[in-house]
Coordinates of C-alpha atoms in Angstrom, one line a residue:
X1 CA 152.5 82.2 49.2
X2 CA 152.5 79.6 52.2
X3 CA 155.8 80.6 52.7
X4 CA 154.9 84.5 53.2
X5 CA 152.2 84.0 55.3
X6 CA 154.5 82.3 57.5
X7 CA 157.2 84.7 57.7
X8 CA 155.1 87.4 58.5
X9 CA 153.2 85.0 61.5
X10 CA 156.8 84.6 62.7
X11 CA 157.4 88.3 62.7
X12 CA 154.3 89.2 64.4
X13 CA 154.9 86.7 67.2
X14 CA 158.1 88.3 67.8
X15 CA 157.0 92.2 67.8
X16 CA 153.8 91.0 70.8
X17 CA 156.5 89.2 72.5
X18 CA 159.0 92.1 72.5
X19 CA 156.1 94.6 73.6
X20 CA 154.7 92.5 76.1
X21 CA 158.2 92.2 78.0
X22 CA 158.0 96.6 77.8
X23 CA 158.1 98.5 81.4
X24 CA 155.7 100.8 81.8
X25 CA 157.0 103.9 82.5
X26 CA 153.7 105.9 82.8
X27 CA 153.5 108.8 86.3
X28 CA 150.8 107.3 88.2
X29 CA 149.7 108.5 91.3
X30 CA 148.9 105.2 93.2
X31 CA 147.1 105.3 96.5
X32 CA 145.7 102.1 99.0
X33 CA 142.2 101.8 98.8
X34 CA 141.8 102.0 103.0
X35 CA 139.2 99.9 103.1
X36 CA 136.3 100.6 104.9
X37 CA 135.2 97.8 108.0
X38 CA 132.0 98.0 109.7
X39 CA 130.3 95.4 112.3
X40 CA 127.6 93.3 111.0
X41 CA 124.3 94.4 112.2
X42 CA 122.7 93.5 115.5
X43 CA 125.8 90.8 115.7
X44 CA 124.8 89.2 112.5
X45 CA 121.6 88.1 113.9
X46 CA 117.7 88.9 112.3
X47 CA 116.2 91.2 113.6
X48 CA 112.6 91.2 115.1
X49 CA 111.0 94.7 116.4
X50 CA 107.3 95.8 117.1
X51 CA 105.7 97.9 115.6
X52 CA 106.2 101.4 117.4
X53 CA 109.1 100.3 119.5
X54 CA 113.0 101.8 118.7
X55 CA 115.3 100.3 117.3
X56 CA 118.9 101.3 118.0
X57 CA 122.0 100.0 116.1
X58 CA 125.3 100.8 117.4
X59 CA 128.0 99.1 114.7
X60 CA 131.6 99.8 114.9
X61 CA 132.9 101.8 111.7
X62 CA 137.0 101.2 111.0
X63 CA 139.0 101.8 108.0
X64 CA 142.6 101.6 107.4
X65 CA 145.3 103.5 107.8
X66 CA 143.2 106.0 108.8
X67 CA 142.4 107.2 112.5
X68 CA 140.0 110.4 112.1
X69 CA 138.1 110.1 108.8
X70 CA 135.0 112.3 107.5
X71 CA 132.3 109.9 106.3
X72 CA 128.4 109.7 105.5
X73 CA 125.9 107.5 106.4
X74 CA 122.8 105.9 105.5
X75 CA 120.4 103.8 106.9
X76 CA 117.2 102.7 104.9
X77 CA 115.2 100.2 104.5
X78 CA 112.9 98.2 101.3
X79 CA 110.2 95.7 101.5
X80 CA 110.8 91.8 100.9
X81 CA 108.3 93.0 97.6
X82 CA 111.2 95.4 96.2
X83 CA 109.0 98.4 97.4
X84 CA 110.4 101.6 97.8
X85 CA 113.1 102.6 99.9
X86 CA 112.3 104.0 102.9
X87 CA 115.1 106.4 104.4
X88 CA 115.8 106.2 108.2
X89 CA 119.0 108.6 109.0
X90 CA 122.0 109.8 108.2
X91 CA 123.6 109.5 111.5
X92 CA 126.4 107.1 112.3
X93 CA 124.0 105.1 114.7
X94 CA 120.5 104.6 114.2
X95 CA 118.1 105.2 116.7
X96 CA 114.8 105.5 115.1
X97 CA 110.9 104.3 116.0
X98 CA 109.7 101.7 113.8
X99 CA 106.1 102.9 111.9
X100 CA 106.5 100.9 108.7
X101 CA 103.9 98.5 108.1
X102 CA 104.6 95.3 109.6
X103 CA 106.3 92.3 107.3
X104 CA 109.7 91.7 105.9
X105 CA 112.4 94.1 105.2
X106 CA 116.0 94.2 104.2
X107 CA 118.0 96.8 106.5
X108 CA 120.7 98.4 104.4
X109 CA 123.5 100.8 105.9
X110 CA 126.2 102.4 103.7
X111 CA 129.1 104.0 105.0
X112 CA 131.1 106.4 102.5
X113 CA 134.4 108.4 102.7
X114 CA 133.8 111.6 102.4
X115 CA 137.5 112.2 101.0
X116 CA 137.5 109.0 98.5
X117 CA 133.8 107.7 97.6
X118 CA 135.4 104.4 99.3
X119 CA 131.9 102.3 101.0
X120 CA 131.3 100.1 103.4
X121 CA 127.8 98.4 103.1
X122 CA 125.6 95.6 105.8
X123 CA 122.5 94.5 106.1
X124 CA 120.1 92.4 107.6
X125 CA 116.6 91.4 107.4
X126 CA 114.5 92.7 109.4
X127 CA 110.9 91.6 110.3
X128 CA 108.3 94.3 112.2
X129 CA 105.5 92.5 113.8
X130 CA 102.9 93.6 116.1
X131 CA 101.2 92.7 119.3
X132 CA 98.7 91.4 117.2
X133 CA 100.0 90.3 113.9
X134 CA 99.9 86.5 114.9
X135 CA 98.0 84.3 117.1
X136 CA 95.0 83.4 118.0
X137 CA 91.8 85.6 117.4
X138 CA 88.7 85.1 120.1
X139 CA 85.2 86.5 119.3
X140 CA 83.2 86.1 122.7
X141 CA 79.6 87.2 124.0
X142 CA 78.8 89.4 127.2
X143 CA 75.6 90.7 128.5
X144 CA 77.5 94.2 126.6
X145 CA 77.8 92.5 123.8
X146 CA 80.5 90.9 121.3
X147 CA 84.5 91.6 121.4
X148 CA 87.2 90.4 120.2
X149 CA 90.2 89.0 122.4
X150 CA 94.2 88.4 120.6
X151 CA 96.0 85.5 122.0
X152 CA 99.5 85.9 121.3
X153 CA 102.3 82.6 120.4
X154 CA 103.6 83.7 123.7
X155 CA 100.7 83.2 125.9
X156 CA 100.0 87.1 126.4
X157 CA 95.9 87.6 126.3
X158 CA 95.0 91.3 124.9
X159 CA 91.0 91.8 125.8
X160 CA 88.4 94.1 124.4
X161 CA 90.3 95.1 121.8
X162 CA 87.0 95.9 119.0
X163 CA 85.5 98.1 121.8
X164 CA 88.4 100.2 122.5
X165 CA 89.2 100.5 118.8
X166 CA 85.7 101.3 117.7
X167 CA 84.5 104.4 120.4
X168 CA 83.1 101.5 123.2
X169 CA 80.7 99.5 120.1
X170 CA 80.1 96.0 120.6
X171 CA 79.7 93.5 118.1
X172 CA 76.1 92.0 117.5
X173 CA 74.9 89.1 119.5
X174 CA 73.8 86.2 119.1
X175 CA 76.0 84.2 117.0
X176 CA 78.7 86.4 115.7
X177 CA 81.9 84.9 113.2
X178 CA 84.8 85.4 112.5
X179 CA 86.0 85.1 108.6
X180 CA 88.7 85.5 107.1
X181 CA 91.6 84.4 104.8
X182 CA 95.8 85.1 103.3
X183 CA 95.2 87.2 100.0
X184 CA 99.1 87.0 98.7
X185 CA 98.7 90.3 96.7
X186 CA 98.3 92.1 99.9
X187 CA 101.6 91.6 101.1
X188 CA 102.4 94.5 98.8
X189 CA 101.1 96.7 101.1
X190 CA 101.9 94.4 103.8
X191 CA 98.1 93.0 104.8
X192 CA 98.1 89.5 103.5
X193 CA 95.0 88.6 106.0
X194 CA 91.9 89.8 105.9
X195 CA 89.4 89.3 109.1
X196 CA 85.6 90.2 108.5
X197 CA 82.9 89.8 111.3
X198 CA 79.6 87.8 109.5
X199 CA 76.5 88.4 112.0
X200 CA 73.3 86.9 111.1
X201 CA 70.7 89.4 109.5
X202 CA 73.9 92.0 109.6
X203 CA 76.0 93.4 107.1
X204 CA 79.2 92.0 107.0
X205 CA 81.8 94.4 108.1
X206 CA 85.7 94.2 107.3
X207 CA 88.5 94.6 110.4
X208 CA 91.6 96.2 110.2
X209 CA 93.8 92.6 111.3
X210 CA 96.1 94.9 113.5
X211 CA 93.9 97.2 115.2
X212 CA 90.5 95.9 114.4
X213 CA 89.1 98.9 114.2
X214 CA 86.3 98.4 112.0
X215 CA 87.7 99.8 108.3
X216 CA 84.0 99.3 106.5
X217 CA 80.9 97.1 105.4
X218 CA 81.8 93.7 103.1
X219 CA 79.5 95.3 100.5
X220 CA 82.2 97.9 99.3
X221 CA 84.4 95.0 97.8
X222 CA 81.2 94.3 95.5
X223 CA 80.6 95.8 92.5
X224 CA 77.1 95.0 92.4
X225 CA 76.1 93.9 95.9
X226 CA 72.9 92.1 97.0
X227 CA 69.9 93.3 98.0
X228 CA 69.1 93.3 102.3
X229 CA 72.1 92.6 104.7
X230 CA 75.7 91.4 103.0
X231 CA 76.5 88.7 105.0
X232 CA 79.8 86.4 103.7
X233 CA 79.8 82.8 105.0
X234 CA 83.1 82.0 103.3
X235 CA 86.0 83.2 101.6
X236 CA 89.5 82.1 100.0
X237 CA 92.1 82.8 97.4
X238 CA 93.8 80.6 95.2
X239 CA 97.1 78.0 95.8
X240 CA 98.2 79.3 92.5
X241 CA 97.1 82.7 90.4
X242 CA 95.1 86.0 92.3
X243 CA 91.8 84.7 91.9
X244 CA 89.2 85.2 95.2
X245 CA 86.2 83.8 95.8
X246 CA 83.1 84.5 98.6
X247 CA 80.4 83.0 99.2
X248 CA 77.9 85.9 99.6
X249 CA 74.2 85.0 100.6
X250 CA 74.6 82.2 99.6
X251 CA 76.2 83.2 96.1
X252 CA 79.6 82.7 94.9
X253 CA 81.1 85.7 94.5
X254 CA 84.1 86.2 92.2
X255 CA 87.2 88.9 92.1
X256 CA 90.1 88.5 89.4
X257 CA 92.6 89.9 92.0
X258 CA 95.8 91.5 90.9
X259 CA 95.8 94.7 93.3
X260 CA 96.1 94.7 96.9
X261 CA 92.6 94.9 97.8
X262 CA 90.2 92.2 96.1
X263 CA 87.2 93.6 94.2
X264 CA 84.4 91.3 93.5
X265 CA 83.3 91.5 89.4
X266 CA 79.8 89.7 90.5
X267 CA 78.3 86.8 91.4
X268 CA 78.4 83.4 89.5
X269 CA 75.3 82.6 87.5
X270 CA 73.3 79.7 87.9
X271 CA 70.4 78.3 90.1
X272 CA 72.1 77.1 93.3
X273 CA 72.5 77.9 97.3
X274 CA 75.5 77.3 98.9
X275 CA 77.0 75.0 102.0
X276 CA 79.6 77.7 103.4
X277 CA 82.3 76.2 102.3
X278 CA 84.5 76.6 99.3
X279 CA 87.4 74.3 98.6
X280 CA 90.0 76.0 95.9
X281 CA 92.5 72.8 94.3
X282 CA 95.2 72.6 93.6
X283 CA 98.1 69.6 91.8
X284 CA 100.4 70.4 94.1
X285 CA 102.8 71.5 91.5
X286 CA 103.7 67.9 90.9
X287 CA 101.5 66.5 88.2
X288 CA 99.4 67.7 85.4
X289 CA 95.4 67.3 86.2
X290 CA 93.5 67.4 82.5
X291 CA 90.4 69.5 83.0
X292 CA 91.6 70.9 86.1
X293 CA 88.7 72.8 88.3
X294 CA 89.6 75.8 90.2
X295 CA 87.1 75.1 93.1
X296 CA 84.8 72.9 94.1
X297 CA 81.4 74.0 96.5
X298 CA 78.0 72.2 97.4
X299 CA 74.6 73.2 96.0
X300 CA 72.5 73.2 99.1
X301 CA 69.3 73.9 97.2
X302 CA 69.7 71.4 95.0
X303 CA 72.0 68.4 96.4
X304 CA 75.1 68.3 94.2
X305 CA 78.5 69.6 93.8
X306 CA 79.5 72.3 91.7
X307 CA 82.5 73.5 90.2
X308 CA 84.1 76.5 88.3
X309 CA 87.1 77.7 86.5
X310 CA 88.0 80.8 84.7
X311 CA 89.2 84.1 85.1
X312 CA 85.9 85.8 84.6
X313 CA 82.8 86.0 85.8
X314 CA 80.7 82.9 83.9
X315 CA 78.3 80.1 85.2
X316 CA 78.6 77.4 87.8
X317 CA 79.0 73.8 86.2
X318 CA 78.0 70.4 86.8
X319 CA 80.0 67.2 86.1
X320 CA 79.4 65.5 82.6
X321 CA 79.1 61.8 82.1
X322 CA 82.1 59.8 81.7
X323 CA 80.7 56.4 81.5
X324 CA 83.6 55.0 80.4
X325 CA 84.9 56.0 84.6
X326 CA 82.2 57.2 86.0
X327 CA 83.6 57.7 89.5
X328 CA 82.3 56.4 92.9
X329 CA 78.9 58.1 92.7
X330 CA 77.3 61.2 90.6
X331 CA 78.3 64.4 91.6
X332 CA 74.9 65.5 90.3
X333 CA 72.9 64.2 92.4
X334 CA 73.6 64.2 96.2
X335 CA 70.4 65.2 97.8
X336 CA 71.5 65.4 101.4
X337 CA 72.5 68.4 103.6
X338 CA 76.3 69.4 103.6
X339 CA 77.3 69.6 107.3
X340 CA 81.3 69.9 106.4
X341 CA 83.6 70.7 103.7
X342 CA 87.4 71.0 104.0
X343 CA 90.7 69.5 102.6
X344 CA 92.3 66.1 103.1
X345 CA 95.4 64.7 104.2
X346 CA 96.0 64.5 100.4
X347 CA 97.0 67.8 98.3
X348 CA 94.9 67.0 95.2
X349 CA 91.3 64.8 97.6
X350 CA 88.8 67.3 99.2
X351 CA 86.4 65.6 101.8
X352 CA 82.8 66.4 102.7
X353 CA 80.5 65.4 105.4
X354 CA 76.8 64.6 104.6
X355 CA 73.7 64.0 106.6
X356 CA 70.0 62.6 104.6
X357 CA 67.0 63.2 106.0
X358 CA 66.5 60.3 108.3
X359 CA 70.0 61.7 110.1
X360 CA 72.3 59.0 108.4
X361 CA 75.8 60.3 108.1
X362 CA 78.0 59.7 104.6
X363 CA 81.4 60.6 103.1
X364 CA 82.1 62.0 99.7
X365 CA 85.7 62.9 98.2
X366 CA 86.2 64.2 95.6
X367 CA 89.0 64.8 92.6
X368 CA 89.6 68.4 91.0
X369 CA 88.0 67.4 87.5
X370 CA 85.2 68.8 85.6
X371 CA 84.0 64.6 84.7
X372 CA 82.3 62.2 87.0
X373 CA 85.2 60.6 87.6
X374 CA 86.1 63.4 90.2
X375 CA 84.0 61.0 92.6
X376 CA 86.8 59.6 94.2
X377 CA 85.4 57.8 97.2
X378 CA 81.6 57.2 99.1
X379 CA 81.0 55.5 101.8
X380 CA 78.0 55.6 104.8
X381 CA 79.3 56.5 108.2
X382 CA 78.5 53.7 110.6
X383 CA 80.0 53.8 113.3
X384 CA 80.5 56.9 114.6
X385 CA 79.0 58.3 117.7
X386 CA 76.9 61.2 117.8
X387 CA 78.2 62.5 114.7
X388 CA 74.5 63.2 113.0
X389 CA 74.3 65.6 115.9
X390 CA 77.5 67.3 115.4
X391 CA 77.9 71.2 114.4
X392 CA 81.6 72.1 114.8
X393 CA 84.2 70.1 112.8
X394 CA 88.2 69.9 112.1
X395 CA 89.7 68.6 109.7
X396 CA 93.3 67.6 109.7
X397 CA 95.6 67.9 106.6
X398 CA 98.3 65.9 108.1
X399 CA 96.4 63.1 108.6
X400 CA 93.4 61.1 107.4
X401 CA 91.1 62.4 110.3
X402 CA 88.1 64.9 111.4
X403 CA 87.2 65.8 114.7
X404 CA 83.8 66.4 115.5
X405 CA 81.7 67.8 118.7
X406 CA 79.2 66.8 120.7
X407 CA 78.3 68.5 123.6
X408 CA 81.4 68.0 125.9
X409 CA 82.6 65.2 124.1
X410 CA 85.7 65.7 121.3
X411 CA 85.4 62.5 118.9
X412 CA 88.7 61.6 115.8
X413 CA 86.9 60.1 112.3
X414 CA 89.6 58.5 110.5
X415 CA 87.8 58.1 107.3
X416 CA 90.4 55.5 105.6
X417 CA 89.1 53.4 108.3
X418 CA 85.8 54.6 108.3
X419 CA 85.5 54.9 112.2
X420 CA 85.3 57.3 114.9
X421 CA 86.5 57.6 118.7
X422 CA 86.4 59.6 121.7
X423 CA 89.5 61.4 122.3
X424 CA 88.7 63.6 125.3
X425 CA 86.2 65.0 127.6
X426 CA 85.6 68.2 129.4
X427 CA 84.2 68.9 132.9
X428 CA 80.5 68.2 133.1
X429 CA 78.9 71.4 132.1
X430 CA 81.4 72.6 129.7
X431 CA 79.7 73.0 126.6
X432 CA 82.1 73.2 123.5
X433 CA 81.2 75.8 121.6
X434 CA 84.2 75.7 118.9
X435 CA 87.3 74.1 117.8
X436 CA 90.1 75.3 115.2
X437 CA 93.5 73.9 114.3
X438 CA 96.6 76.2 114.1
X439 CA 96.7 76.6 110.4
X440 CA 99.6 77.9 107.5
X441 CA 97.6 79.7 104.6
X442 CA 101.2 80.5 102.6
X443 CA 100.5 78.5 99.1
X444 CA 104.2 77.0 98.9
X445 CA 105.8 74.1 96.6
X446 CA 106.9 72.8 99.8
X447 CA 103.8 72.8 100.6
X448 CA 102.1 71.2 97.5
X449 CA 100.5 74.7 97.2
X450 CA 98.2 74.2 99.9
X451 CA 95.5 77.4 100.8
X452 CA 95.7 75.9 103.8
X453 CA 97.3 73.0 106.1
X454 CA 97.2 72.3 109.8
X455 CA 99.9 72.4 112.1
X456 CA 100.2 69.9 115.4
X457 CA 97.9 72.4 117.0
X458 CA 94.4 72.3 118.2
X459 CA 92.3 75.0 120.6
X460 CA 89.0 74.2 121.9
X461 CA 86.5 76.6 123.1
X462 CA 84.4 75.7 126.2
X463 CA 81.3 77.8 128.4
X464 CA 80.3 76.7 131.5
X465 CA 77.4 79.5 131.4
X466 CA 79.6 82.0 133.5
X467 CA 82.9 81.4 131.8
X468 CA 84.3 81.0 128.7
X469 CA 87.8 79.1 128.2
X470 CA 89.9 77.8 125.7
X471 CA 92.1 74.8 126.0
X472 CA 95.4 74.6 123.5
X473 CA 96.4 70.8 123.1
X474 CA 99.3 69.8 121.0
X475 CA 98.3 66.8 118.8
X476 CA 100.1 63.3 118.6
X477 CA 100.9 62.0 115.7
X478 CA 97.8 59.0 116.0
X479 CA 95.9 62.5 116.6
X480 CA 95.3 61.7 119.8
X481 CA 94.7 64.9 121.7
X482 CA 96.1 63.9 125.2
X483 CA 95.8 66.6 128.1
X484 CA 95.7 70.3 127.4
X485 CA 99.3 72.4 127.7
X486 CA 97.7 75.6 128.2
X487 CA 94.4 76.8 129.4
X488 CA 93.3 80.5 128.6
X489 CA 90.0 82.1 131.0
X490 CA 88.0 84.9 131.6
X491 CA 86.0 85.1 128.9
X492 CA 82.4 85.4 128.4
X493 CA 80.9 82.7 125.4
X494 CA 82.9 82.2 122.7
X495 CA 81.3 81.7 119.4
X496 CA 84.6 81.9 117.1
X497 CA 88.0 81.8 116.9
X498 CA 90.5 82.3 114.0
X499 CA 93.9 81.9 113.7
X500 CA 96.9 83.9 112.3
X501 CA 99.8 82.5 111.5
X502 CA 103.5 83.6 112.4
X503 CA 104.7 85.5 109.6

């Protein structure tokens, strides 16, 4: 049997071998392909366009063997989100103004013969910005009233731009702000920030962040909105997840996200009134944090911290008893006033500034857990000039340090040290009236999945009582401030500034 089985192996290896060494004599009717060549795109370089400008694209088309060829084109264009295509022309060159919404886009253009079905495809990103898609935003006050100013990376100052957009209205006065925050499901229709104007005693109103032309009250993204004036004091998404959060009259109000406009489900339950300042945590994408919390905010009312997490609207909780690690102090029971809340140099530590009734000054950090042992670290501020009379801080995420205000004066707490200094002084006169870091709110891994991290950036507003200025100072890495590289004028008071990031 063995000796059958190999016999016919032995024949089959011959009959493939014999085959295999066949000529094929089939009629085929070969042709060259005649490749098709065309240019890269804008000479292989991004491209960058404004909104409403034209962009033209010349590229060289070739194709072999061939010197007068019949051929369609196509240009189009889809979101960095996969969004729909959006078709451009079907000319050889493009020359075509640019009304997409602004953001990312991959350019795509397709040459075909006409004769064949041979192509020939490029493309390129493309980015569309606007005049006033990043910078620095400037809310100032004029015997007219409030407007809002854009400051552009390049040093280009567009004024009065909330008047002309809204008919020649003014924004209320005194004491106008500027809120507002990167919501990541909005970049699928291209508007990942959101800017709201928060007056005292006034409802809230929402800005388009491109025009500013006012798109509607606050109190539309509520399901069940407040009684008397909407006003929000804060507002931020989450590093990780769609989650948003506002504080609303002093309420925290809650959205699940997941579409491109939040909508708030309700307010969190509970007996409390809130500091205006929300801190959402994060583990940076590098450890696991048992008992995680999703934010972490001050009780005004009653003098302790509060935290929450969940995907639906519950109840605001305290921190339960770990005895065994009970942390630096008890998050339950504060009792002071909450003058400043923001992140540390430290993905996973969240600082907050303190002041007790007698006008002593204390520290708190804290820990993203739902136990006591989120008390991380306490200590009483001693020696820091002026700093129970401060009302503006900044806090820097790059290094251990908060600046504070007073009057003219710009002082650095480093609280590792537990110490503050002066580190500049304006004219005599100039009063500061507010002081913000240039800021990334992109949640990244690169970035520990920050909401929000400082850049080496710093703008200070001043008023002299006739003039308004801001001064943009690059900051050393001791966070030393130095002298000012750029000096901006010709405003009236400003009371806020917010800043939008390149993107």
């Amino acid at each position: 049997m063995k000796t059958f089985i190999k016999a016919v192996s032995f024949i089959f290896v011959i009959c493939l071998a014999l085959f295999s060494c066949t000529k094929d004599k089939g009629n085929y009717d070969l042709k060259p392909i005649n490749e098709i060549i065309v240019d890269p795109l804008n000479d292989g370089k991004e491209i960058e366009i404004l909104s409403g400008d034209v962009l033209k694209l010349t590229p060289a088309v070739k194709q072999e063997n061939v010197t007068s060829g019949t051929y369609k084109y196509r240009w189009y264009m889809y979101g960095d989100n996969y969004t729909a295509a959006i078709e451009l022309s079907d000319k050889k060159d493009l020359d075509i103004k640019i009304t997409a919404p602004i953001g990312g886009y991959t350019l795509m253009y397709v040459v075909t013969d006409a004769a064949t079905g041979i192509t020939s495809t490029q493309q390129r990103h493309m980015t569309i910005t606007s005049k006033y898609s990043s910078g620095l935003l400037v809310l100032d006050e004029k015997a007219t009233g409030g407007d809002i100013s854009h400051i552009s990376l390049n040093g280009e100052i567009f004024k009065n731009l909330y008047s002309e957009a809204n008919g020649g209205s003014h924004i209320s006065t005194p004491a106008s702000k500027l809120v507002g925050f990167f919501y990541k499901r909005g970049l699928d229709i291209q508007k990942p920030v959101s800017i709201f104007i928060s007056s005292p005693g006034k409802n809230t109103v929402e800005l388009d962040p491109e025009t500013y032309k006012e798109i509607g009250p606050f109190s539309n993204l509520l399901v069940t909105p407040p009684q008397g004036a909407v006003q929000l004091s804060d507002i931020t998404g989450m590093s990780s997840g769609d989650p948003v959060y506002a504080i609303v009259n002093g309420k925290l109000q809650f959205s699940t996200g997941g579409t491109s406009t939040p909508l708030f489900q309700g307010a969190l339950l509970g007996d409390y009134e809130l500091a205006p300042y929300i801190i959402t945590t994060t583990a940076g994408g590098r450890q696991n944090i048992p008992s995680q919390t999703y934010l972490i905010t001050y009780d005004q009312k009653n003098g302790r911290f509060l935290w929450f997490a969940g995907f639906n609207v519950g109840s605001f909780n305290t921190y339960s008893t770990d005895m065994t690690n009970p942390g630096a102090f008890d998050p339950n029971n504060i009792k002071k006033q909450c003058v400043y809340g923001y992140y540390s140099n430290q993905y996973a530590y969240y600082n907050w500034m303190m002041k007790d009734a007698v006008g002593k000054m204390y520290f708190y950090q804290m820990f993203p857990i739902s136990t006591q042992k989120a008390a991380t670290l306490y200590q009483e501020i001693t020696s820091a000039p002026e700093l129970n009379q401060a009302t503006i801080f900044a806090g820097s995420t790059k290094l251990p340090q908060i600046y504070y205000v007073a009057d003219n004066r710009v002082y650095l707490y480093d609280y590792t040290a537990n110490v503050a200094r002066l580190v500049y002084t304006f004219s005599a006169g100039e009063q500061i009236t507010d002081v913000k870091f240039a800021v990334g709110r992109v949640p990244a891994y690169e970035t520990e999945y920050r909401v929000q991290r400082t850049l080496d950036k710093i703008y200070i507003a001043t008023y002299n009582g006739t003039e308004g200025k801001i001064k943009e100072f690059d900051v050393a890495a001791t966070g030393d401030l130095g002298s000012p590289v750029k000096t901006y004028g010709g405003f009236g008071k400003i009371t806020s500034m917010f800043y939008k990031e390149k993107r």
